[in-house]
CSV table of C-alpha atoms in Angstrom, one decimal:
chain,number,residue,atom,x,y,z
A,237,UNK,CA,61.0,86.9,102.7
A,238,UNK,CA,64.3,87.4,101.6
A,239,UNK,CA,65.7,90.2,99.0
A,240,UNK,CA,68.9,91.1,98.2
A,241,UNK,CA,70.0,94.4,96.0
A,242,UNK,CA,71.0,93.6,92.7
A,243,UNK,CA,74.0,95.5,93.7
A,244,UNK,CA,75.1,93.0,96.1
A,245,UNK,CA,74.7,90.4,94.2
A,246,UNK,CA,77.4,91.5,92.0
A,247,UNK,CA,80.2,91.0,94.3
A,248,UNK,CA,81.6,88.0,95.7
A,249,UNK,CA,82.8,87.4,99.7
A,250,UNK,CA,86.2,88.2,100.2
A,251,UNK,CA,88.7,85.1,99.6
A,252,UNK,CA,91.4,85.9,102.3
A,253,UNK,CA,88.9,86.8,105.2
A,254,UNK,CA,86.5,83.8,104.6
A,255,UNK,CA,90.0,82.0,104.9
A,256,UNK,CA,91.1,83.2,107.6
A,257,UNK,CA,87.7,83.0,109.0
A,258,UNK,CA,88.3,78.9,108.4
A,259,UNK,CA,91.7,79.3,110.3
A,260,UNK,CA,90.0,81.1,113.5
A,261,UNK,CA,87.4,78.6,113.5
A,262,UNK,CA,89.4,75.5,113.7
A,263,UNK,CA,92.4,77.1,116.2
A,264,UNK,CA,89.0,77.2,118.2
A,265,UNK,CA,88.2,73.5,117.5
A,266,UNK,CA,91.6,73.3,119.3
A,267,UNK,CA,93.5,72.6,116.3
A,268,UNK,CA,97.1,74.0,115.7
A,269,UNK,CA,97.2,75.8,112.5
A,270,UNK,CA,99.0,78.5,110.9
A,271,UNK,CA,97.6,81.6,109.3
A,272,UNK,CA,99.9,82.5,106.8
A,273,UNK,CA,96.1,84.2,105.1
A,274,UNK,CA,96.0,87.3,106.8
A,275,UNK,CA,97.7,90.8,106.0
A,276,UNK,CA,98.7,91.5,109.7
A,277,UNK,CA,101.9,92.9,111.0
A,278,UNK,CA,102.5,90.5,114.5
A,279,UNK,CA,103.8,93.3,116.1
A,280,UNK,CA,102.2,95.7,119.0
A,281,UNK,CA,101.1,99.3,117.9
A,282,UNK,CA,103.7,101.0,119.5
A,283,UNK,CA,103.9,102.3,122.9
A,284,UNK,CA,103.5,106.1,121.8
A,285,UNK,CA,100.9,105.8,119.6
A,286,UNK,CA,99.2,103.9,122.1
A,287,UNK,CA,99.5,106.9,124.7
A,288,UNK,CA,98.8,109.3,122.8
A,289,UNK,CA,95.1,107.1,122.4
A,290,UNK,CA,95.0,107.1,126.3
A,291,UNK,CA,95.6,110.9,126.5
A,292,UNK,CA,93.1,111.3,123.9
A,293,UNK,CA,90.8,109.4,126.2
A,294,UNK,CA,91.6,111.6,129.3
A,295,UNK,CA,91.4,114.6,127.6
A,296,UNK,CA,87.5,114.0,126.5
A,297,UNK,CA,88.5,113.6,122.8
A,298,UNK,CA,85.7,111.0,122.7
A,299,UNK,CA,82.8,112.9,120.7
A,300,UNK,CA,81.6,113.5,116.8
A,301,UNK,CA,84.5,115.0,114.7
A,302,UNK,CA,83.9,116.6,111.2
A,303,UNK,CA,83.1,113.5,108.5
A,304,UNK,CA,86.1,113.6,106.9
A,305,UNK,CA,88.8,113.9,110.1
A,306,UNK,CA,90.0,116.6,112.9
A,307,UNK,CA,92.0,119.0,111.1
A,308,UNK,CA,94.7,118.1,113.4
A,309,UNK,CA,95.5,114.7,111.8
A,310,UNK,CA,94.6,116.4,108.2
A,311,UNK,CA,98.0,118.7,108.5
A,312,UNK,CA,99.5,115.9,110.1
A,313,UNK,CA,98.0,114.0,106.4
A,314,UNK,CA,99.5,117.2,104.4
A,315,UNK,CA,103.1,117.5,106.4
A,316,UNK,CA,103.9,113.6,105.8
A,317,UNK,CA,103.2,113.8,102.3
A,318,UNK,CA,105.6,116.7,101.6
A,319,UNK,CA,107.7,114.8,103.8
A,320,UNK,CA,107.9,111.2,102.7
A,321,UNK,CA,106.7,112.1,99.5
A,322,UNK,CA,107.3,115.1,98.2
A,323,UNK,CA,103.7,116.1,97.0
A,324,UNK,CA,102.6,119.4,98.5
A,325,UNK,CA,98.9,119.3,99.2
A,326,UNK,CA,96.5,121.7,101.2
A,327,UNK,CA,94.8,120.3,105.0
A,328,UNK,CA,91.4,121.1,103.2
A,329,UNK,CA,92.8,118.2,100.1
A,330,UNK,CA,93.3,115.3,102.6
A,331,UNK,CA,90.4,113.2,104.1
A,332,UNK,CA,90.7,110.4,106.9
A,333,UNK,CA,88.1,107.4,106.6
A,334,UNK,CA,87.6,103.8,108.5
A,335,UNK,CA,90.3,102.4,107.2
A,336,UNK,CA,91.9,102.6,103.6
A,337,UNK,CA,89.3,100.4,102.3
A,338,UNK,CA,86.9,102.8,103.4
A,339,UNK,CA,88.6,106.2,101.2
A,340,UNK,CA,88.8,103.2,97.7
A,341,UNK,CA,85.7,102.9,98.1
A,342,UNK,CA,83.8,106.5,99.1
A,343,UNK,CA,86.3,107.2,95.7
A,344,UNK,CA,84.8,105.2,93.6
A,345,UNK,CA,81.5,104.9,94.7
A,346,UNK,CA,81.7,109.1,94.0
A,347,UNK,CA,82.6,108.7,90.2
A,348,UNK,CA,81.2,105.5,89.0
A,349,UNK,CA,78.4,104.9,86.9
A,350,UNK,CA,77.0,102.0,85.6
A,351,UNK,CA,78.9,101.8,81.7
A,352,UNK,CA,82.0,103.2,83.1
A,353,UNK,CA,85.3,100.9,83.6
A,354,UNK,CA,88.0,100.6,86.0
A,355,UNK,CA,91.1,99.4,85.6
A,356,UNK,CA,92.6,96.9,87.8
A,357,UNK,CA,95.9,94.8,87.3
A,358,UNK,CA,96.2,91.9,88.2
A,359,UNK,CA,97.6,90.1,90.9
A,360,UNK,CA,94.9,92.3,92.7
A,361,UNK,CA,94.1,93.2,96.5
A,362,UNK,CA,90.5,91.3,96.2
A,363,UNK,CA,88.7,94.6,96.9
A,364,UNK,CA,88.9,95.8,94.0
A,365,UNK,CA,87.1,94.5,91.0
A,366,UNK,CA,84.4,94.0,93.7
A,367,UNK,CA,84.3,97.3,94.8
A,368,UNK,CA,84.3,98.4,91.5
A,369,UNK,CA,81.3,96.1,90.5
A,370,UNK,CA,79.2,97.6,93.0
A,371,UNK,CA,79.0,100.6,91.7
A,372,UNK,CA,77.9,99.3,88.2
A,373,UNK,CA,80.9,100.2,86.3
A,374,UNK,CA,82.8,97.1,84.8
A,375,UNK,CA,86.5,96.3,86.0
A,376,UNK,CA,88.5,95.9,82.9
A,377,UNK,CA,91.7,93.2,84.2
A,378,UNK,CA,95.2,93.6,83.0
A,379,UNK,CA,97.2,90.2,84.0
A,380,UNK,CA,101.0,90.6,84.7
A,381,UNK,CA,102.6,87.1,85.5
A,382,UNK,CA,105.7,86.6,87.0
A,383,UNK,CA,107.6,86.9,84.1
A,384,UNK,CA,107.0,91.0,83.7
A,385,UNK,CA,107.6,90.6,87.9
A,386,UNK,CA,103.8,91.0,88.4
A,387,UNK,CA,103.4,94.2,87.1
A,388,UNK,CA,101.4,95.6,84.3
A,389,UNK,CA,104.2,97.9,81.2
A,390,UNK,CA,102.8,101.4,79.7
A,391,UNK,CA,102.0,99.7,76.6
A,392,UNK,CA,98.8,97.4,78.2
A,393,UNK,CA,97.6,100.5,79.9
A,394,UNK,CA,97.4,102.3,76.6
A,395,UNK,CA,95.5,98.8,74.6
A,396,UNK,CA,93.4,98.9,77.6
A,397,UNK,CA,92.3,102.4,78.0
A,398,UNK,CA,89.3,103.5,75.9
A,399,UNK,CA,86.3,106.1,76.1
A,400,UNK,CA,84.7,104.8,79.1
A,401,UNK,CA,87.9,104.1,81.6
A,402,UNK,CA,87.6,105.8,83.9
A,403,UNK,CA,89.9,105.2,86.7
A,404,UNK,CA,93.5,102.9,86.8
A,405,UNK,CA,93.9,101.2,90.8
A,406,UNK,CA,97.6,100.8,91.4
A,407,UNK,CA,98.5,99.3,94.5
A,408,UNK,CA,102.9,99.5,94.5
A,409,UNK,CA,104.0,97.7,96.6
A,410,UNK,CA,101.7,95.2,96.0
A,411,UNK,CA,99.1,92.9,97.8
A,412,UNK,CA,99.3,90.1,96.9
A,413,UNK,CA,102.7,90.1,95.5
A,414,UNK,CA,104.7,92.2,97.0
A,415,UNK,CA,105.6,94.1,93.4
A,416,UNK,CA,106.7,97.2,93.7
A,417,UNK,CA,106.8,100.1,90.8
A,418,UNK,CA,110.0,102.0,90.5
A,419,UNK,CA,110.2,105.3,89.8
A,420,UNK,CA,111.0,105.5,85.7
A,421,UNK,CA,108.4,102.6,85.4
A,422,UNK,CA,105.9,105.0,87.3
A,423,UNK,CA,106.6,107.4,84.7
A,424,UNK,CA,106.1,105.2,81.5
A,425,UNK,CA,102.4,104.7,82.7
A,426,UNK,CA,102.7,108.5,83.2
A,427,UNK,CA,103.2,108.8,79.6
A,428,UNK,CA,100.5,107.2,78.8
A,429,UNK,CA,98.2,108.8,81.1
A,430,UNK,CA,98.7,112.0,79.6
A,431,UNK,CA,97.6,111.4,76.7
A,432,UNK,CA,94.2,110.3,78.0
A,433,UNK,CA,93.3,113.1,80.5
A,434,UNK,CA,89.4,111.6,81.8
A,435,UNK,CA,91.5,109.3,83.3
A,436,UNK,CA,92.4,109.1,86.9
A,437,UNK,CA,94.7,107.4,89.1
A,438,UNK,CA,94.0,105.7,92.4
A,439,UNK,CA,97.5,105.6,93.9
A,440,UNK,CA,97.1,102.9,96.8
A,441,UNK,CA,100.6,103.6,99.0
A,442,UNK,CA,99.5,101.6,101.9
A,443,UNK,CA,102.3,99.2,101.7
A,444,UNK,CA,104.5,102.0,101.2
A,445,UNK,CA,106.9,102.1,104.2
A,446,UNK,CA,107.7,98.3,103.9
A,447,UNK,CA,110.1,97.9,100.8
A,448,UNK,CA,113.5,96.4,100.7
A,449,UNK,CA,117.5,95.9,100.1
A,450,UNK,CA,118.3,99.0,97.4
A,451,UNK,CA,114.2,99.5,96.9
A,452,UNK,CA,113.4,103.1,96.2
A,453,UNK,CA,109.4,103.2,96.9
A,454,UNK,CA,108.2,106.1,94.4
A,455,UNK,CA,104.5,106.8,93.8
A,456,UNK,CA,102.6,108.3,91.0
A,457,UNK,CA,102.5,112.5,91.9
A,458,UNK,CA,106.2,112.3,92.7
A,459,UNK,CA,107.1,111.3,89.8
A,460,UNK,CA,104.3,113.0,87.5
A,461,UNK,CA,103.5,116.2,89.1
A,462,UNK,CA,101.3,117.7,86.4
A,463,UNK,CA,98.6,114.6,87.3
A,464,UNK,CA,98.3,115.8,90.5
A,465,UNK,CA,94.8,117.0,89.5
A,466,UNK,CA,93.8,113.2,89.2
A,467,UNK,CA,95.8,111.1,91.7
A,468,UNK,CA,93.9,110.2,94.6
A,469,UNK,CA,97.3,109.1,96.5
A,470,UNK,CA,95.7,107.0,99.3
A,471,UNK,CA,97.6,105.2,102.9
A,472,UNK,CA,96.8,104.4,106.2
A,473,UNK,CA,98.7,103.4,109.0
A,474,UNK,CA,97.8,100.0,109.5
A,475,UNK,CA,100.4,98.2,108.1
A,476,UNK,CA,103.4,100.3,108.8
A,477,UNK,CA,102.3,101.2,112.5
A,478,UNK,CA,100.6,97.6,113.0
A,479,UNK,CA,97.5,99.6,113.7
A,480,UNK,CA,95.0,97.2,111.5
A,481,UNK,CA,92.2,97.3,113.9
A,482,UNK,CA,92.8,101.4,114.6
A,483,UNK,CA,91.1,101.4,110.8
A,484,UNK,CA,92.7,104.6,109.9
A,485,UNK,CA,92.9,105.1,106.1
A,486,UNK,CA,94.0,108.7,104.2
A,487,UNK,CA,94.0,110.4,101.0
A,488,UNK,CA,95.0,113.5,99.2
A,489,UNK,CA,93.3,114.5,95.9
A,490,UNK,CA,91.7,116.9,93.8
A,491,UNK,CA,89.3,119.3,95.4
A,492,UNK,CA,86.3,118.2,93.7
A,493,UNK,CA,86.6,114.7,94.3
A,494,UNK,CA,87.5,115.0,98.0
A,495,UNK,CA,84.4,117.4,98.3
A,496,UNK,CA,82.0,114.2,97.2
A,497,UNK,CA,84.1,111.7,99.7
A,498,UNK,CA,82.8,114.2,102.5
A,499,UNK,CA,79.3,114.3,101.2
A,500,UNK,CA,79.4,110.3,100.7
A,501,UNK,CA,80.6,110.2,104.2
A,502,UNK,CA,78.7,112.4,105.9
A,503,UNK,CA,75.4,110.1,104.6
A,504,UNK,CA,77.0,106.9,105.4
A,505,UNK,CA,79.2,106.1,108.7
A,506,UNK,CA,80.2,110.0,109.4
A,507,UNK,CA,83.3,110.4,111.2
A,508,UNK,CA,85.8,107.7,111.9
A,509,UNK,CA,87.0,107.1,116.1
A,510,UNK,CA,87.8,110.2,117.4
A,511,UNK,CA,90.2,108.2,119.8
A,512,UNK,CA,92.1,106.4,116.3
A,513,UNK,CA,92.6,109.4,114.8
A,514,UNK,CA,94.4,111.5,117.8
A,515,UNK,CA,96.4,108.0,118.1
A,516,UNK,CA,97.4,108.9,114.3
A,517,UNK,CA,98.3,112.3,114.7
A,518,UNK,CA,101.2,110.8,116.8
A,519,UNK,CA,101.9,107.8,113.7
A,520,UNK,CA,102.7,110.7,111.3
A,521,UNK,CA,104.3,113.0,113.2
A,522,UNK,CA,106.3,110.8,116.0
A,523,UNK,CA,109.3,108.9,116.1
A,524,UNK,CA,109.9,106.9,113.2
A,525,UNK,CA,113.0,105.0,113.9
A,526,UNK,CA,111.3,101.4,114.7
A,527,UNK,CA,110.3,101.2,112.0
A,528,UNK,CA,114.2,100.6,110.8
A,529,UNK,CA,114.0,97.3,113.1
A,530,UNK,CA,110.7,96.7,111.4
A,531,UNK,CA,111.2,96.6,108.3
A,532,UNK,CA,114.3,94.6,108.8
A,533,UNK,CA,112.6,91.5,110.3
A,534,UNK,CA,110.6,91.8,107.8
A,535,UNK,CA,113.3,91.7,105.3
A,536,UNK,CA,114.6,88.5,107.1
A,537,UNK,CA,111.5,86.6,107.1
A,538,UNK,CA,110.7,87.5,103.5
A,539,UNK,CA,113.7,86.0,102.9
A,540,UNK,CA,113.9,82.8,104.8
A,541,UNK,CA,110.4,82.2,103.3
A,542,UNK,CA,111.2,82.8,99.8
A,543,UNK,CA,114.4,80.5,100.0
A,544,UNK,CA,112.7,78.1,101.8
A,545,UNK,CA,110.0,77.4,99.3
A,546,UNK,CA,112.1,77.4,96.5
A,547,UNK,CA,114.2,74.5,97.9
A,548,UNK,CA,110.5,72.5,98.0
A,549,UNK,CA,110.3,70.3,94.5
A,550,UNK,CA,108.4,72.6,91.8
A,551,UNK,CA,107.8,75.7,93.9
A,552,UNK,CA,108.5,78.2,91.8
A,553,UNK,CA,108.4,81.8,94.0
A,554,UNK,CA,109.7,85.1,93.1
A,555,UNK,CA,111.7,87.5,95.7
A,556,UNK,CA,109.5,90.4,96.1
A,557,UNK,CA,110.3,94.0,96.6
A,558,UNK,CA,107.8,95.4,99.1
A,559,UNK,CA,105.2,94.7,101.9
A,560,UNK,CA,104.9,91.5,103.3
A,561,UNK,CA,103.4,88.7,100.9
A,562,UNK,CA,105.1,86.0,98.6
A,563,UNK,CA,102.8,84.6,95.3
A,564,UNK,CA,104.4,81.2,94.6
A,565,UNK,CA,103.2,79.2,91.7
A,566,UNK,CA,102.0,75.6,92.2
A,567,UNK,CA,101.6,75.0,88.8
A,568,UNK,CA,103.7,72.0,89.0
A,569,UNK,CA,100.6,70.6,91.2
A,570,UNK,CA,97.7,71.1,89.4
A,571,UNK,CA,96.1,67.2,87.8
A,572,UNK,CA,97.6,66.0,91.2
A,573,UNK,CA,96.0,63.9,93.8
A,574,UNK,CA,95.5,64.9,97.6
A,575,UNK,CA,95.4,63.0,100.5
A,576,UNK,CA,91.2,62.8,100.6
A,577,UNK,CA,91.5,61.3,97.4
A,578,UNK,CA,90.6,65.0,95.4
A,579,UNK,CA,92.1,65.8,92.2
A,580,UNK,CA,93.5,69.3,92.3
A,581,UNK,CA,92.2,70.9,89.4
A,582,UNK,CA,92.9,74.7,90.7
A,583,UNK,CA,95.1,76.8,93.0
A,584,UNK,CA,91.8,76.8,95.4
A,585,UNK,CA,91.8,73.4,95.7
A,586,UNK,CA,95.6,73.5,96.7
A,587,UNK,CA,95.5,75.7,99.1
A,588,UNK,CA,92.0,73.8,100.7
A,589,UNK,CA,93.7,71.1,100.8
A,590,UNK,CA,97.0,72.8,102.4
A,591,UNK,CA,94.2,73.6,105.4
A,592,UNK,CA,92.9,70.0,105.3
A,593,UNK,CA,95.6,68.1,105.6
A,594,UNK,CA,98.1,70.0,107.0
A,595,UNK,CA,96.6,73.1,109.5
A,596,UNK,CA,98.1,75.9,107.3
A,597,UNK,CA,96.1,78.7,105.8
A,598,UNK,CA,97.1,80.8,103.1
A,599,UNK,CA,95.0,81.9,100.4
A,600,UNK,CA,94.6,81.1,96.2
A,601,UNK,CA,95.8,83.1,92.9
A,602,UNK,CA,92.5,83.2,92.2
A,603,UNK,CA,91.0,85.4,94.5
A,604,UNK,CA,93.7,87.7,93.1
A,605,UNK,CA,92.9,87.2,89.9
A,606,UNK,CA,96.3,85.7,88.6
A,607,UNK,CA,96.3,81.6,88.9
A,608,UNK,CA,98.0,79.1,89.6
A,609,UNK,CA,99.7,80.6,92.4
A,610,UNK,CA,98.7,81.1,96.3
A,611,UNK,CA,99.6,83.8,98.4
A,612,UNK,CA,101.8,83.4,101.7
A,613,UNK,CA,101.8,86.3,104.5
A,614,UNK,CA,105.3,86.6,105.9
A,615,UNK,CA,104.1,88.8,108.7
A,616,UNK,CA,104.4,85.9,111.4
A,617,UNK,CA,107.7,85.1,113.7
A,618,UNK,CA,110.5,83.0,112.4
A,619,UNK,CA,110.0,79.9,114.4
A,620,UNK,CA,106.3,79.9,112.8
A,621,UNK,CA,107.5,80.6,109.6
A,622,UNK,CA,110.6,77.7,109.8
A,623,UNK,CA,107.2,74.8,111.1
A,624,UNK,CA,104.5,76.5,108.0
A,625,UNK,CA,107.2,75.8,105.2
A,626,UNK,CA,108.1,72.1,106.9
A,627,UNK,CA,104.0,71.5,106.7
A,628,UNK,CA,104.2,73.2,103.4
A,629,UNK,CA,106.9,70.5,101.8
A,630,UNK,CA,104.9,67.9,103.6
A,631,UNK,CA,101.9,68.4,101.8
A,632,UNK,CA,103.3,68.9,98.7
A,633,UNK,CA,105.6,65.6,98.7
A,634,UNK,CA,102.1,63.9,99.3
A,635,UNK,CA,100.8,64.8,96.3
A,636,UNK,CA,100.7,62.3,94.3
């Protein structure tokens, strides 16, 4: 007998993980696949961070910790928020989990009930609406296309809020578009939120350190400190420090919610990996100078990929201000025919054809709530990106 819960039946599998898995399977079969589907830096975790993990193991720091994290890491998190974001918070109001994803999951599970609503701007990271659905609440999707820089307006937010609204989920820099909300844009959203004191904000800052050119990173509590008592400011070590496999996310938020999240984590996963926590102390407190070189490398890759894709006839690609993704439009190819004879009816058909014909893995815009686009990660070396763009061009030229 098979029995799946109603809660699990409400959600879909992660499309980005599914396509990445297809790419891995093709690679394992000996095919020359270029994976532009995973959101993962190609740099190694910096050596001082790895050394800190070794020291922790040698010192026997391999046992259970408090469910919400070791005091040393929570203190480092509080110092990071004050140093980098001008957010004053107490270590007791900081929280550590097994990746940023669990921070979001815990916050939503601790607060949402059936009948509640959470506002999710689209394009969105694939897990946001699914986590909301898992709780029994309803995600309210606000679309923001390329014409508005993939960012919602204050008027859109005002129009979406009602007495059922509990959360606004905001990600800047954005996965999948790389869009970055400016301080002024966040202030405009804050003006709306002040009218609706029941609405909390989950500010996903996981790509904070990956902004380019003259772009300045800003976060909600930094620009609207009066809202601090209803904002969860989330971050992690995965993207900035190339620690995706270490699985450490963290946040600060109102005391009552941090306690609720701790209660949930204590009865589910308990503490994150002790060794990864000690490594994360070094990540947050140690030398940050390598980030300058990494940003320069990502910036060069961004400029190359945007320039190269825009040279392909009928591809339109905005230049993002942050993260390591681009989100080009493939609207002109809807209705064309692939080499296998299949008519492209949507962006998923487009990316699946690209994988089948050219062994380039990307993710369709439908997975992120806004079509017809596709997401390309440029967290690969320039030679690999050159080969990938050549293949994308060949694929597009072959569509009839």
